[in-house]
Amino acid sequence: MSTYLYSHPTCLEHDPGTMHPECPARLEAVLSGLEDERFRYLKRYEAPKIELSLVEVVHKPYYIENI
């Protein structure tokens, strides 16, 4: 069984503010930790840009508008 990691460099630009646990430094720490030899078989891919219509398949319109 393979494990896949999808990420994109622009994810490091997302900053939801100081009161939120998600931040560029946290993502950098996770990605850095995944560089360890134990994760050598992790399949890494750059996340592709998708059409909004695909997001709408799994999220309600009000949720998408909020974001």
mmCIF file of C-alpha atoms in Angstrom:
data_model
loop_
_atom_site.group_PDB
_atom_site.id
_atom_site.type_symbol
_atom_site.label_atom_id
_atom_site.label_comp_id
_atom_site.label_asym_id
_atom_site.label_seq_id
_atom_site.Cartn_x
_atom_site.Cartn_y
_atom_site.Cartn_z
ATOM 1 C CA MET A 1 0.000 0.000 0.000
ATOM 2 C CA SER A 2 1.297 3.434 -0.915
ATOM 3 C CA THR A 3 0.856 6.677 0.972
ATOM 4 C CA TYR A 4 0.533 9.856 -1.051
ATOM 5 C CA LEU A 5 1.316 13.419 -0.035
ATOM 6 C CA TYR A 6 -0.238 16.224 -2.041
ATOM 7 C CA SER A 7 0.914 19.740 -1.282
ATOM 8 C CA HIS A 8 1.649 22.935 -3.148
ATOM 9 C CA PRO A 9 4.181 25.721 -2.523
ATOM 10 C CA THR A 10 1.380 28.292 -2.295
ATOM 11 C CA CYS A 11 0.130 26.508 0.837
ATOM 12 C CA LEU A 12 3.067 28.145 2.602
ATOM 13 C CA GLU A 13 1.556 31.554 1.827
ATOM 14 C CA HIS A 14 -1.688 30.821 3.704
ATOM 15 C CA ASP A 15 -1.764 32.745 6.989
ATOM 16 C CA PRO A 16 -5.111 32.682 8.829
ATOM 17 C CA GLY A 17 -3.861 35.000 11.593
ATOM 18 C CA THR A 18 -2.075 34.722 14.920
ATOM 19 C CA MET A 19 -4.943 33.096 16.825
ATOM 20 C CA HIS A 20 -5.238 30.098 14.473
ATOM 21 C CA PRO A 21 -3.120 26.932 14.872
ATOM 22 C CA GLU A 22 -2.587 26.586 11.128
ATOM 23 C CA CYS A 23 0.295 28.678 9.863
ATOM 24 C CA PRO A 24 3.138 28.504 7.364
ATOM 25 C CA ALA A 25 5.618 27.546 10.097
ATOM 26 C CA ARG A 26 3.512 24.544 11.092
ATOM 27 C CA LEU A 27 3.329 23.290 7.511
ATOM 28 C CA GLU A 28 7.071 23.833 7.084
ATOM 29 C CA ALA A 29 7.678 21.761 10.237
ATOM 30 C CA VAL A 30 5.452 18.930 8.989
ATOM 31 C CA LEU A 31 7.057 18.874 5.542
ATOM 32 C CA SER A 32 10.513 19.000 7.112
ATOM 33 C CA GLY A 33 9.665 16.067 9.388
ATOM 34 C CA LEU A 34 8.483 14.077 6.383
ATOM 35 C CA GLU A 35 11.953 14.425 4.830
ATOM 36 C CA ASP A 36 13.206 11.879 7.381
ATOM 37 C CA GLU A 37 14.486 8.595 5.952
ATOM 38 C CA ARG A 38 11.521 6.766 7.548
ATOM 39 C CA PHE A 39 9.258 8.450 4.973
ATOM 40 C CA ARG A 40 11.370 7.656 1.897
ATOM 41 C CA TYR A 41 8.546 5.628 0.335
ATOM 42 C CA LEU A 42 6.028 8.454 0.634
ATOM 43 C CA LYS A 43 4.834 9.366 -2.839
ATOM 44 C CA ARG A 44 4.954 13.153 -3.199
ATOM 45 C CA TYR A 45 2.946 15.175 -5.686
ATOM 46 C CA GLU A 46 2.287 18.831 -6.294
ATOM 47 C CA ALA A 47 -1.416 19.413 -5.769
ATOM 48 C CA PRO A 48 -3.108 20.437 -9.005
ATOM 49 C CA LYS A 49 -5.446 23.381 -9.387
ATOM 50 C CA ILE A 50 -9.044 22.175 -9.675
ATOM 51 C CA GLU A 51 -12.259 23.676 -10.960
ATOM 52 C CA LEU A 52 -14.678 25.171 -8.461
ATOM 53 C CA SER A 53 -17.360 22.823 -9.793
ATOM 54 C CA LEU A 54 -15.422 19.904 -8.286
ATOM 55 C CA VAL A 55 -15.256 21.608 -4.890
ATOM 56 C CA GLU A 56 -19.008 22.126 -5.069
ATOM 57 C CA VAL A 57 -19.502 18.356 -5.339
ATOM 58 C CA VAL A 58 -18.372 17.901 -1.738
ATOM 59 C CA HIS A 59 -19.075 21.307 -0.124
ATOM 60 C CA LYS A 60 -22.269 23.312 0.234
ATOM 61 C CA PRO A 61 -22.374 26.711 -1.544
ATOM 62 C CA TYR A 62 -22.660 28.626 1.753
ATOM 63 C CA TYR A 63 -19.471 26.961 3.008
ATOM 64 C CA ILE A 64 -17.546 27.857 -0.151
ATOM 65 C CA GLU A 65 -18.821 31.456 -0.002
ATOM 66 C CA ASN A 66 -17.678 31.750 3.632
ATOM 67 C CA ILE A 67 -14.169 30.752 2.690
#
